[in-house]
PDB file of C-alpha atoms and ligand atoms in Angstrom:
ATOM      1  CA  MET A   1      18.344  11.494  -3.718  1.00 47.00           C
ATOM      2  CA  GLN A   2      15.694  10.214  -6.178  1.00 48.00           C
ATOM      3  CA  THR A   3      13.453  12.921  -7.735  1.00 40.00           C
ATOM      4  CA  PHE A   4       9.719  12.017  -7.906  1.00 38.00           C
ATOM      5  CA  SER A   5       9.755  11.309 -11.632  1.00 42.00           C
ATOM      6  CA  SER A   6      12.639   9.105 -11.405  1.00 42.00           C
ATOM      7  CA  GLN A   7      11.103   7.306  -8.709  1.00 44.00           C
ATOM      8  CA  ARG A   8       7.767   6.506 -10.324  1.00 42.00           C
ATOM      9  CA  SER A   9       6.716   2.869 -10.949  1.00 46.00           C
ATOM     10  CA  ARG A  10       9.060   0.976 -13.347  1.00 44.00           C
ATOM     11  CA  ALA A  11       6.460   0.215 -15.839  1.00 45.00           C
ATOM     12  CA  ASP A  12       2.979   2.030 -16.436  1.00 57.00           C
ATOM     13  CA  GLU A  13       1.265  -0.932 -15.321  1.00 68.00           C
ATOM     14  CA  PRO A  14       3.622  -3.256 -13.329  1.00 79.00           C
ATOM     15  CA  ALA A  15       2.439  -7.009 -13.403  1.00 88.00           C
ATOM     16  CA  LEU A  16       2.852  -7.313  -9.857  1.00 97.00           C
ATOM     17  CA  TRP A  17       3.045  -4.939  -6.642  1.00 98.00           C
ATOM     18  CA  LEU A  18       4.695  -5.985  -3.702  1.00 98.00           C
ATOM     19  CA  GLY A  19       4.842  -3.485  -0.723  1.00 98.00           C
ATOM     20  CA  THR A  20       5.553  -3.329   2.877  1.00 98.00           C
ATOM     21  CA  SER A  21       4.889  -0.671   5.796  1.00 98.00           C
ATOM     22  CA  TRP A  22       7.388  -0.918   8.443  1.00 98.00           C
ATOM     23  CA  LYS A  23       4.923   0.707  10.788  1.00 98.00           C
ATOM     24  CA  MET A  24       6.653   1.781  13.913  1.00 98.00           C
ATOM     25  CA  THR A  25       9.509  -0.827  13.911  1.00 98.00           C
ATOM     26  CA  LYS A  26      12.482   0.805  12.467  1.00 98.00           C
ATOM     27  CA  THR A  27      15.037   3.561  13.573  1.00 98.00           C
ATOM     28  CA  ILE A  28      16.924   5.310  10.748  1.00 98.00           C
ATOM     29  CA  GLY A  29      19.887   3.033  10.989  1.00 98.00           C
ATOM     30  CA  GLU A  30      17.652   0.047  11.004  1.00 98.00           C
ATOM     31  CA  ALA A  31      15.827   1.233   7.955  1.00 98.00           C
ATOM     32  CA  LEU A  32      19.082   1.920   6.129  1.00 98.00           C
ATOM     33  CA  ALA A  33      20.464  -1.546   6.913  1.00 98.00           C
ATOM     34  CA  TYR A  34      17.284  -3.088   5.554  1.00 98.00           C
ATOM     35  CA  VAL A  35      17.491  -1.261   2.269  1.00 98.00           C
ATOM     36  CA  GLU A  36      20.999  -2.012   1.904  1.00 98.00           C
ATOM     37  CA  GLN A  37      20.201  -5.547   1.822  1.00 98.00           C
ATOM     38  CA  LEU A  38      16.952  -5.024  -0.230  1.00 98.00           C
ATOM     39  CA  LEU A  39      19.035  -3.333  -3.069  1.00 97.00           C
ATOM     40  CA  THR A  40      20.994  -6.546  -3.539  1.00 97.00           C
ATOM     41  CA  VAL A  41      17.763  -8.643  -4.464  1.00 97.00           C
ATOM     42  CA  ASP A  42      17.272  -8.993  -8.068  1.00 94.00           C
ATOM     43  CA  ILE A  43      13.749  -7.623  -8.640  1.00 96.00           C
ATOM     44  CA  PRO A  44      12.281  -8.776 -11.959  1.00 95.00           C
ATOM     45  CA  SER A  45      11.283  -5.887 -14.150  1.00 91.00           C
ATOM     46  CA  GLY A  46       7.396  -6.661 -13.999  1.00 94.00           C
ATOM     47  CA  MET A  47       7.449  -6.390 -10.212  1.00 97.00           C
ATOM     48  CA  GLN A  48       7.028  -2.956  -8.455  1.00 97.00           C
ATOM     49  CA  VAL A  49       8.405  -3.187  -4.892  1.00 98.00           C
ATOM     50  CA  PHE A  50       7.736  -0.225  -2.324  1.00 98.00           C
ATOM     51  CA  VAL A  51       8.611   0.362   1.206  1.00 98.00           C
ATOM     52  CA  LEU A  52       6.727   2.769   3.611  1.00 98.00           C
ATOM     53  CA  PRO A  53       9.146   3.870   6.562  1.00 98.00           C
ATOM     54  CA  ALA A  54       8.297   5.796   9.418  1.00 98.00           C
ATOM     55  CA  HIS A  55       8.400   9.660   8.735  1.00 98.00           C
ATOM     56  CA  THR A  56      11.625   9.904  10.552  1.00 98.00           C
ATOM     57  CA  ALA A  57      13.543   7.493   8.173  1.00 98.00           C
ATOM     58  CA  LEU A  58      12.092   8.690   5.028  1.00 98.00           C
ATOM     59  CA  PHE A  59      14.548  11.239   3.963  1.00 98.00           C
ATOM     60  CA  ALA A  60      17.550   8.865   4.824  1.00 98.00           C
ATOM     61  CA  VAL A  61      16.010   6.048   2.900  1.00 98.00           C
ATOM     62  CA  ALA A  62      15.226   8.427  -0.032  1.00 98.00           C
ATOM     63  CA  ASN A  63      18.881   9.332  -0.095  1.00 98.00           C
ATOM     64  CA  ALA A  64      20.003   5.584   0.030  1.00 98.00           C
ATOM     65  CA  LEU A  65      17.985   4.880  -2.947  1.00 98.00           C
ATOM     66  CA  PRO A  66      19.541   5.275  -6.348  1.00 96.00           C
ATOM     67  CA  GLN A  67      17.971   7.382  -8.948  1.00 90.00           C
ATOM     68  CA  ASP A  68      16.961   4.189 -11.096  1.00 89.00           C
ATOM     69  CA  SER A  69      16.118   2.261  -8.003  1.00 93.00           C
ATOM     70  CA  PRO A  70      13.499  -0.581  -8.668  1.00 93.00           C
ATOM     71  CA  VAL A  71      12.033   0.250  -5.053  1.00 97.00           C
ATOM     72  CA  LEU A  72       9.549   3.001  -4.836  1.00 97.00           C
ATOM     73  CA  LEU A  73       9.245   4.961  -1.464  1.00 98.00           C
ATOM     74  CA  GLY A  74       6.273   6.054   0.428  1.00 98.00           C
ATOM     75  CA  ALA A  75       4.926   7.350   3.662  1.00 98.00           C
ATOM     76  CA  GLN A  76       2.547   5.708   6.090  1.00 98.00           C
ATOM     77  CA  ASP A  77       0.155   8.545   6.461  1.00 98.00           C
ATOM     78  CA  ALA A  78       0.202  12.351   6.142  1.00 98.00           C
ATOM     79  CA  HIS A  79      -2.207  15.338   7.086  1.00 98.00           C
ATOM     80  CA  TRP A  80      -4.575  16.848   4.552  1.00 98.00           C
ATOM     81  CA  ALA A  81      -3.983  20.466   5.106  1.00 98.00           C
ATOM     82  CA  ARG A  82      -1.123  21.925   3.121  1.00 95.00           C
ATOM     83  CA  ASP A  83       0.362  23.565   6.421  1.00 94.00           C
ATOM     84  CA  GLY A  84      -0.636  25.244   9.620  1.00 96.00           C
ATOM     85  CA  ALA A  85      -1.116  24.639  13.206  1.00 97.00           C
ATOM     86  CA  ALA A  86      -1.536  20.935  13.448  1.00 96.00           C
ATOM     87  CA  THR A  87       0.871  19.835  16.084  1.00 97.00           C
ATOM     88  CA  GLY A  88       2.752  16.604  15.548  1.00 96.00           C
ATOM     89  CA  GLU A  89       1.447  16.207  11.930  1.00 97.00           C
ATOM     90  CA  VAL A  90       3.407  16.332   8.681  1.00 98.00           C
ATOM     91  CA  SER A  91       1.577  17.414   5.462  1.00 98.00           C
ATOM     92  CA  MET A  92       1.603  15.688   2.111  1.00 98.00           C
ATOM     93  CA  ARG A  93       3.929  18.113   0.559  1.00 97.00           C
ATOM     94  CA  MET A  94       6.592  17.465   3.573  1.00 98.00           C
ATOM     95  CA  VAL A  95       6.473  13.721   2.935  1.00 98.00           C
ATOM     96  CA  ARG A  96       6.852  14.433  -0.663  1.00 98.00           C
ATOM     97  CA  ASP A  97       9.624  16.713   0.041  1.00 98.00           C
ATOM     98  CA  ALA A  98      11.472  14.204   2.110  1.00 98.00           C
ATOM     99  CA  GLY A  99      11.169  11.663  -0.879  1.00 98.00           C
ATOM    100  CA  ALA A 100       7.987   9.857  -0.633  1.00 98.00           C
ATOM    101  CA  SER A 101       5.953   9.127  -3.765  1.00 97.00           C
ATOM    102  CA  ILE A 102       3.291   7.110  -2.354  1.00 98.00           C
ATOM    103  CA  VAL A 103       1.226   7.729   0.860  1.00 98.00           C
ATOM    104  CA  GLU A 104      -0.663   4.911   2.663  1.00 98.00           C
ATOM    105  CA  LEU A 105      -4.221   6.257   3.856  1.00 98.00           C
ATOM    106  CA  GLY A 106      -6.846   4.734   6.103  1.00 98.00           C
ATOM    107  CA  HIS A 107      -4.954   1.758   7.510  1.00 98.00           C
ATOM    108  CA  SER A 108      -7.539   0.111   9.939  1.00 97.00           C
ATOM    109  CA  GLU A 109      -5.026   0.926  13.013  1.00 96.00           C
ATOM    110  CA  ARG A 110      -5.227   4.454  12.132  1.00 96.00           C
ATOM    111  CA  ARG A 111      -9.111   4.157  11.673  1.00 96.00           C
ATOM    112  CA  ALA A 112      -9.658   2.345  14.998  1.00 95.00           C
ATOM    113  CA  ALA A 113      -6.965   4.394  17.232  1.00 95.00           C
ATOM    114  CA  PHE A 114      -6.553   7.823  15.580  1.00 94.00           C
ATOM    115  CA  GLY A 115      -9.923   8.945  14.674  1.00 91.00           C
ATOM    116  CA  GLU A 116      -9.591   8.479  10.956  1.00 96.00           C
ATOM    117  CA  THR A 117     -13.180   8.677   9.442  1.00 98.00           C
ATOM    118  CA  ASP A 118     -14.025   8.062   5.742  1.00 98.00           C
ATOM    119  CA  GLU A 119     -14.500  11.939   5.407  1.00 98.00           C
ATOM    120  CA  ARG A 120     -10.963  12.650   6.582  1.00 98.00           C
ATOM    121  CA  ILE A 121      -9.437   9.700   4.389  1.00 98.00           C
ATOM    122  CA  ALA A 122     -11.105  11.317   1.407  1.00 98.00           C
ATOM    123  CA  TRP A 123      -9.440  14.786   2.408  1.00 98.00           C
ATOM    124  CA  LYS A 124      -6.279  13.089   2.613  1.00 98.00           C
ATOM    125  CA  VAL A 125      -6.661  11.195  -0.783  1.00 98.00           C
ATOM    126  CA  ARG A 126      -7.670  14.559  -2.373  1.00 98.00           C
ATOM    127  CA  ALA A 127      -4.540  16.087  -0.719  1.00 98.00           C
ATOM    128  CA  ALA A 128      -2.211  13.414  -1.712  1.00 98.00           C
ATOM    129  CA  VAL A 129      -3.116  13.842  -5.362  1.00 98.00           C
ATOM    130  CA  ASP A 130      -2.645  17.556  -5.152  1.00 98.00           C
ATOM    131  CA  SER A 131       0.786  16.993  -3.824  1.00 98.00           C
ATOM    132  CA  GLY A 132       1.839  14.480  -6.782  1.00 98.00           C
ATOM    133  CA  LEU A 133       1.634  11.336  -4.362  1.00 98.00           C
ATOM    134  CA  LEU A 134       0.123   8.155  -5.324  1.00 98.00           C
ATOM    135  CA  PRO A 135      -2.510   7.352  -2.534  1.00 98.00           C
ATOM    136  CA  LEU A 136      -2.671   3.899  -1.351  1.00 98.00           C
ATOM    137  CA  VAL A 137      -6.012   3.491   0.464  1.00 98.00           C
ATOM    138  CA  CYS A 138      -6.602   0.795   2.969  1.00 98.00           C
ATOM    139  CA  VAL A 139      -9.941  -0.756   3.264  1.00 98.00           C
ATOM    140  CA  GLY A 140     -11.512  -3.578   4.963  1.00 98.00           C
ATOM    141  CA  GLU A 141     -14.198  -4.976   7.316  1.00 98.00           C
ATOM    142  CA  SER A 142     -14.280  -6.127  11.017  1.00 97.00           C
ATOM    143  CA  HIS A 143     -14.980  -9.553  12.080  1.00 97.00           C
ATOM    144  CA  GLU A 144     -18.571  -8.674  13.018  1.00 98.00           C
ATOM    145  CA  ILE A 145     -19.163  -7.098   9.716  1.00 98.00           C
ATOM    146  CA  ARG A 146     -17.845 -10.279   7.835  1.00 98.00           C
ATOM    147  CA  VAL A 147     -19.920 -12.620  10.122  1.00 97.00           C
ATOM    148  CA  ALA A 148     -23.121 -10.452   9.288  1.00 98.00           C
ATOM    149  CA  GLY A 149     -22.405 -10.905   5.692  1.00 98.00           C
ATOM    150  CA  GLY A 150     -21.741  -7.235   5.118  1.00 98.00           C
ATOM    151  CA  ALA A 151     -18.299  -7.270   3.942  1.00 98.00           C
ATOM    152  CA  ARG A 152     -18.836  -6.660   0.158  1.00 98.00           C
ATOM    153  CA  ASP A 153     -21.110  -3.612   0.826  1.00 98.00           C
ATOM    154  CA  PHE A 154     -19.096  -2.111   3.707  1.00 98.00           C
ATOM    155  CA  VAL A 155     -15.734  -2.259   1.794  1.00 98.00           C
ATOM    156  CA  ALA A 156     -17.292  -0.874  -1.407  1.00 98.00           C
ATOM    157  CA  SER A 157     -18.736   2.146   0.514  1.00 98.00           C
ATOM    158  CA  GLN A 158     -15.124   2.731   2.153  1.00 98.00           C
ATOM    159  CA  VAL A 159     -13.735   2.644  -1.289  1.00 98.00           C
ATOM    160  CA  ALA A 160     -16.259   5.000  -2.730  1.00 98.00           C
ATOM    161  CA  ALA A 161     -16.005   7.442   0.057  1.00 98.00           C
ATOM    162  CA  ALA A 162     -12.270   7.732  -0.105  1.00 98.00           C
ATOM    163  CA  LEU A 163     -12.369   8.344  -3.810  1.00 98.00           C
ATOM    164  CA  SER A 164     -15.200  10.873  -3.639  1.00 98.00           C
ATOM    165  CA  GLY A 165     -13.097  13.823  -3.959  1.00 98.00           C
ATOM    166  CA  LEU A 166     -11.263  12.651  -7.133  1.00 98.00           C
ATOM    167  CA  ASN A 167     -12.188  13.099 -10.724  1.00 98.00           C
ATOM    168  CA  PRO A 168     -12.362   9.737 -12.933  1.00 98.00           C
ATOM    169  CA  THR A 169      -8.863  10.321 -14.272  1.00 98.00           C
ATOM    170  CA  GLU A 170      -7.499  10.684 -10.797  1.00 98.00           C
ATOM    171  CA  VAL A 171      -9.467   7.693  -9.667  1.00 98.00           C
ATOM    172  CA  ALA A 172      -7.674   5.621 -12.208  1.00 98.00           C
ATOM    173  CA  ARG A 173      -4.304   6.489 -10.716  1.00 97.00           C
ATOM    174  CA  ALA A 174      -5.270   5.597  -7.249  1.00 98.00           C
ATOM    175  CA  MET A 175      -4.460   2.274  -5.468  1.00 98.00           C
ATOM    176  CA  VAL A 176      -6.516   0.392  -2.964  1.00 98.00           C
ATOM    177  CA  ALA A 177      -5.449  -2.222  -0.564  1.00 98.00           C
ATOM    178  CA  TYR A 178      -8.133  -4.720   0.731  1.00 98.00           C
ATOM    179  CA  GLU A 179      -7.114  -5.528   4.329  1.00 98.00           C
ATOM    180  CA  PRO A 180      -9.864  -7.382   6.209  1.00 98.00           C
ATOM    181  CA  VAL A 181      -9.252  -6.061   9.800  1.00 98.00           C
ATOM    182  CA  TRP A 182      -9.416  -9.673  11.207  1.00 98.00           C
ATOM    183  CA  ALA A 183      -6.708 -10.698   9.094  1.00 98.00           C
ATOM    184  CA  ILE A 184      -4.065  -8.143  10.160  1.00 97.00           C
ATOM    185  CA  GLY A 185      -1.343  -8.457  12.660  1.00 93.00           C
ATOM    186  CA  GLU A 186      -0.360 -10.881  15.141  1.00 92.00           C
ATOM    187  CA  HIS A 187      -3.810 -11.944  15.966  1.00 92.00           C
ATOM    188  CA  GLY A 188      -4.908 -12.016  12.465  1.00 94.00           C
ATOM    189  CA  ARG A 189      -5.196 -14.917   9.977  1.00 93.00           C
ATOM    190  CA  ALA A 190      -4.857 -14.671   6.234  1.00 90.00           C
ATOM    191  CA  ALA A 191      -8.135 -14.627   4.308  1.00 95.00           C
ATOM    192  CA  THR A 192      -8.768 -17.443   2.066  1.00 96.00           C
ATOM    193  CA  LEU A 193      -9.526 -16.880  -1.599  1.00 96.00           C
ATOM    194  CA  PRO A 194     -13.211 -17.516  -1.311  1.00 97.00           C
ATOM    195  CA  GLU A 195     -13.231 -14.821   1.591  1.00 97.00           C
ATOM    196  CA  VAL A 196     -11.226 -12.396  -0.612  1.00 97.00           C
ATOM    197  CA  THR A 197     -12.528 -12.679  -4.133  1.00 97.00           C
ATOM    198  CA  PRO A 198     -16.188 -11.413  -3.611  1.00 97.00           C
ATOM    199  CA  VAL A 199     -14.867  -8.346  -1.788  1.00 98.00           C
ATOM    200  CA  LEU A 200     -12.323  -7.740  -4.564  1.00 98.00           C
ATOM    201  CA  ASP A 201     -15.125  -7.947  -6.922  1.00 98.00           C
ATOM    202  CA  SER A 202     -16.977  -5.146  -5.089  1.00 98.00           C
ATOM    203  CA  ILE A 203     -13.990  -2.931  -5.321  1.00 98.00           C
ATOM    204  CA  HIS A 204     -13.526  -3.572  -8.972  1.00 98.00           C
ATOM    205  CA  GLU A 205     -17.219  -2.639  -9.513  1.00 98.00           C
ATOM    206  CA  VAL A 206     -16.657   0.670  -7.620  1.00 98.00           C
ATOM    207  CA  ALA A 207     -13.733   1.449  -9.923  1.00 97.00           C
ATOM    208  CA  SER A 208     -15.624   0.577 -13.005  1.00 97.00           C
ATOM    209  CA  ALA A 209     -18.340   3.135 -11.972  1.00 98.00           C
ATOM    210  CA  LEU A 210     -15.841   5.880 -10.846  1.00 98.00           C
ATOM    211  CA  SER A 211     -12.698   5.580 -13.061  1.00 98.00           C
ATOM    212  CA  SER A 212     -11.901   6.988 -16.568  1.00 98.00           C
ATOM    213  CA  THR A 213     -10.358   3.534 -17.465  1.00 97.00           C
ATOM    214  CA  GLY A 214     -12.977   1.531 -15.428  1.00 97.00           C
ATOM    215  CA  ARG A 215      -9.879   0.367 -13.298  1.00 97.00           C
ATOM    216  CA  LEU A 216      -7.805   1.556 -10.413  1.00 98.00           C
ATOM    217  CA  ARG A 217      -4.084   1.681 -10.893  1.00 97.00           C
ATOM    218  CA  ALA A 218      -3.862  -1.609  -8.602  1.00 98.00           C
ATOM    219  CA  VAL A 219      -6.027  -3.419  -6.145  1.00 98.00           C
ATOM    220  CA  LEU A 220      -3.789  -5.292  -3.552  1.00 98.00           C
ATOM    221  CA  TYR A 221      -4.503  -7.770  -0.735  1.00 98.00           C
ATOM    222  CA  GLY A 222      -2.899  -7.457   2.706  1.00 98.00           C
ATOM    223  CA  GLY A 223      -3.422  -9.142   6.031  1.00 98.00           C
ATOM    224  CA  SER A 224      -1.011 -11.943   7.133  1.00 97.00           C
ATOM    225  CA  VAL A 225       0.788 -12.585   3.836  1.00 98.00           C
ATOM    226  CA  ASP A 226       3.694 -14.720   4.341  1.00 98.00           C
ATOM    227  CA  ALA A 227       6.049 -17.163   2.264  1.00 98.00           C
ATOM    228  CA  ASP A 228       3.214 -19.844   2.381  1.00 97.00           C
ATOM    229  CA  ASN A 229       0.314 -18.045   1.281  1.00 97.00           C
ATOM    230  CA  ILE A 230       1.716 -15.544  -1.147  1.00 98.00           C
ATOM    231  CA  SER A 231       1.900 -17.661  -4.302  1.00 98.00           C
ATOM    232  CA  GLU A 232      -1.831 -18.328  -4.102  1.00 97.00           C
ATOM    233  CA  LEU A 233      -2.611 -14.660  -3.384  1.00 97.00           C
ATOM    234  CA  VAL A 234      -0.499 -13.020  -6.119  1.00 97.00           C
ATOM    235  CA  THR A 235      -2.015 -15.456  -8.828  1.00 96.00           C
ATOM    236  CA  ALA A 236      -5.781 -15.055  -7.566  1.00 96.00           C
ATOM    237  CA  ASP A 237      -8.212 -13.152 -10.167  1.00 95.00           C
ATOM    238  CA  GLY A 238      -8.266  -9.348  -9.395  1.00 95.00           C
ATOM    239  CA  VAL A 239      -5.244  -9.185  -7.197  1.00 97.00           C
ATOM    240  CA  ASP A 240      -2.510  -6.712  -8.628  1.00 97.00           C
ATOM    241  CA  GLY A 241      -0.102  -7.341  -5.807  1.00 98.00           C
ATOM    242  CA  VAL A 242       0.156  -7.667  -2.065  1.00 98.00           C
ATOM    243  CA  PHE A 243       0.791  -5.259   0.874  1.00 98.00           C
ATOM    244  CA  VAL A 244       2.807  -6.906   3.647  1.00 98.00           C
ATOM    245  CA  GLY A 245       3.696  -6.170   7.405  1.00 98.00           C
ATOM    246  CA  ARG A 246       5.260  -8.716   9.715  1.00 98.00           C
ATOM    247  CA  ALA A 247       6.614 -10.999   7.083  1.00 98.00           C
ATOM    248  CA  ALA A 248       8.429  -8.337   5.430  1.00 98.00           C
ATOM    249  CA  TRP A 249       9.794  -6.431   8.354  1.00 98.00           C
ATOM    250  CA  ASP A 250      13.408  -7.901   7.796  1.00 97.00           C
ATOM    251  CA  ALA A 251      15.086  -7.813   4.445  1.00 98.00           C
ATOM    252  CA  ALA A 252      15.496 -11.577   4.383  1.00 98.00           C
ATOM    253  CA  GLY A 253      11.856 -12.148   4.673  1.00 98.00           C
ATOM    254  CA  MET A 254      11.200  -9.546   1.983  1.00 98.00           C
ATOM    255  CA  ARG A 255      13.654 -11.265  -0.392  1.00 98.00           C
ATOM    256  CA  ARG A 256      11.952 -14.535   0.173  1.00 98.00           C
ATOM    257  CA  LEU A 257       8.378 -12.970  -0.764  1.00 98.00           C
ATOM    258  CA  ILE A 258       9.778 -11.260  -3.858  1.00 98.00           C
ATOM    259  CA  GLU A 259      11.481 -14.425  -5.077  1.00 97.00           C
ATOM    260  CA  ILE A 260       8.333 -16.689  -4.448  1.00 98.00           C
ATOM    261  CA  ALA A 261       5.891 -14.287  -5.821  1.00 98.00           C
ATOM    262  CA  ALA A 262       8.061 -13.684  -8.970  1.00 96.00           C
ATOM    263  CA  GLN A 263       8.036 -17.325  -9.723  1.00 96.00           C
ATOM    264  CA  ALA A 264       4.243 -17.603  -8.943  1.00 96.00           C
ATOM    265  CA  ARG A 265       3.787 -14.942 -11.535  1.00 95.00           C
ATOM    266  CA  ARG A 266       6.400 -16.342 -13.930  1.00 92.00           C
ATOM    267  CA  LEU A 267       7.794 -12.785 -14.136  1.00 92.00           C
ATOM    268  CA  PRO A 268      10.543 -12.576 -16.925  1.00 78.00           C
ATOM    269  CA  GLY A 269      13.917 -13.235 -15.339  1.00 68.00           C
ATOM    270  CA  THR A 270      12.807 -15.683 -12.657  1.00 63.00           C
TER     271      THR A 270
HETATM  272  C1  PEP B   1      -0.890  -4.565   7.804  1.00 61.46           C
HETATM  273  O1  PEP B   1      -1.007  -4.175   9.039  1.00 61.46           O
HETATM  274  O2  PEP B   1      -1.274  -3.833   6.842  1.00 61.46           O
HETATM  275  C2  PEP B   1      -0.506  -5.860   7.476  1.00 61.46           C
HETATM  276  C3  PEP B   1      -0.575  -6.151   6.292  1.00 61.46           C
HETATM  277  O3  PEP B   1      -0.072  -6.549   8.503  1.00 61.46           O
HETATM  278  P1  PEP B   1       0.444  -8.047   8.450  1.00 61.46           P
HETATM  279  O4  PEP B   1       1.058  -8.599   7.164  1.00 61.46           O
HETATM  280  O5  PEP B   1       1.521  -8.152   9.694  1.00 61.46           O
HETATM  281  O6  PEP B   1      -0.847  -8.749   8.902  1.00 61.46           O
END
């Protein structure tokens, strides 16, 4: 099984991040079959791939990844408390113990259906950092906010709230995924670059005010990313990578995205 230090990103600043949350789609066996195929893919050295299985498959996937794996492992959520009476929840240190080095926080499905508020997300971000996990904070506006012209301000306030419990050095190590709610899932459509770029700028502005380096570790785009649009997205200004759902739920789809993104970014070895 990988240790946290061996599972850290392949380079201090990978040129490109490409990750997927499997959401609630895979049993342990299905997760292992996916990873077996993923490990046959030639992942260029400038690319950091990550997968976020369901909690039930974390430990098994961690054991299946070699020490020097080019694939990082993460959880899709965790509770902010160290431990205690929180029936049905798992803590940051538990997902870390199971092999995660990243934790996704604040996905719009959790905000909409599971009572995630900006305040709770900030507690979780703090707890993730305290447990040595890399927080991946998801932010994004609804269709209504977009139509009303409020996307930039709304997303900036979500980012500032999520990072409010971190010091500037910790902010510099955090990751944010911009995922417009209207772009996610089977009823979503991928955002166009003119829709994405101003919001990414607002995220980078928050980072420049809060971070010791003036930057976050990475700012990703997510929402209906697929083989047709990934080239344009990964070469856009201000995009350090993509966070993918459906198009990467099977290993062949993930392989295709890795190949296309690597070529679009002209990463060494492609
Ligand atoms: C998501 O839900 O975070 C996501 C990016 O999903 P999809 O790629 O399927 O739109």
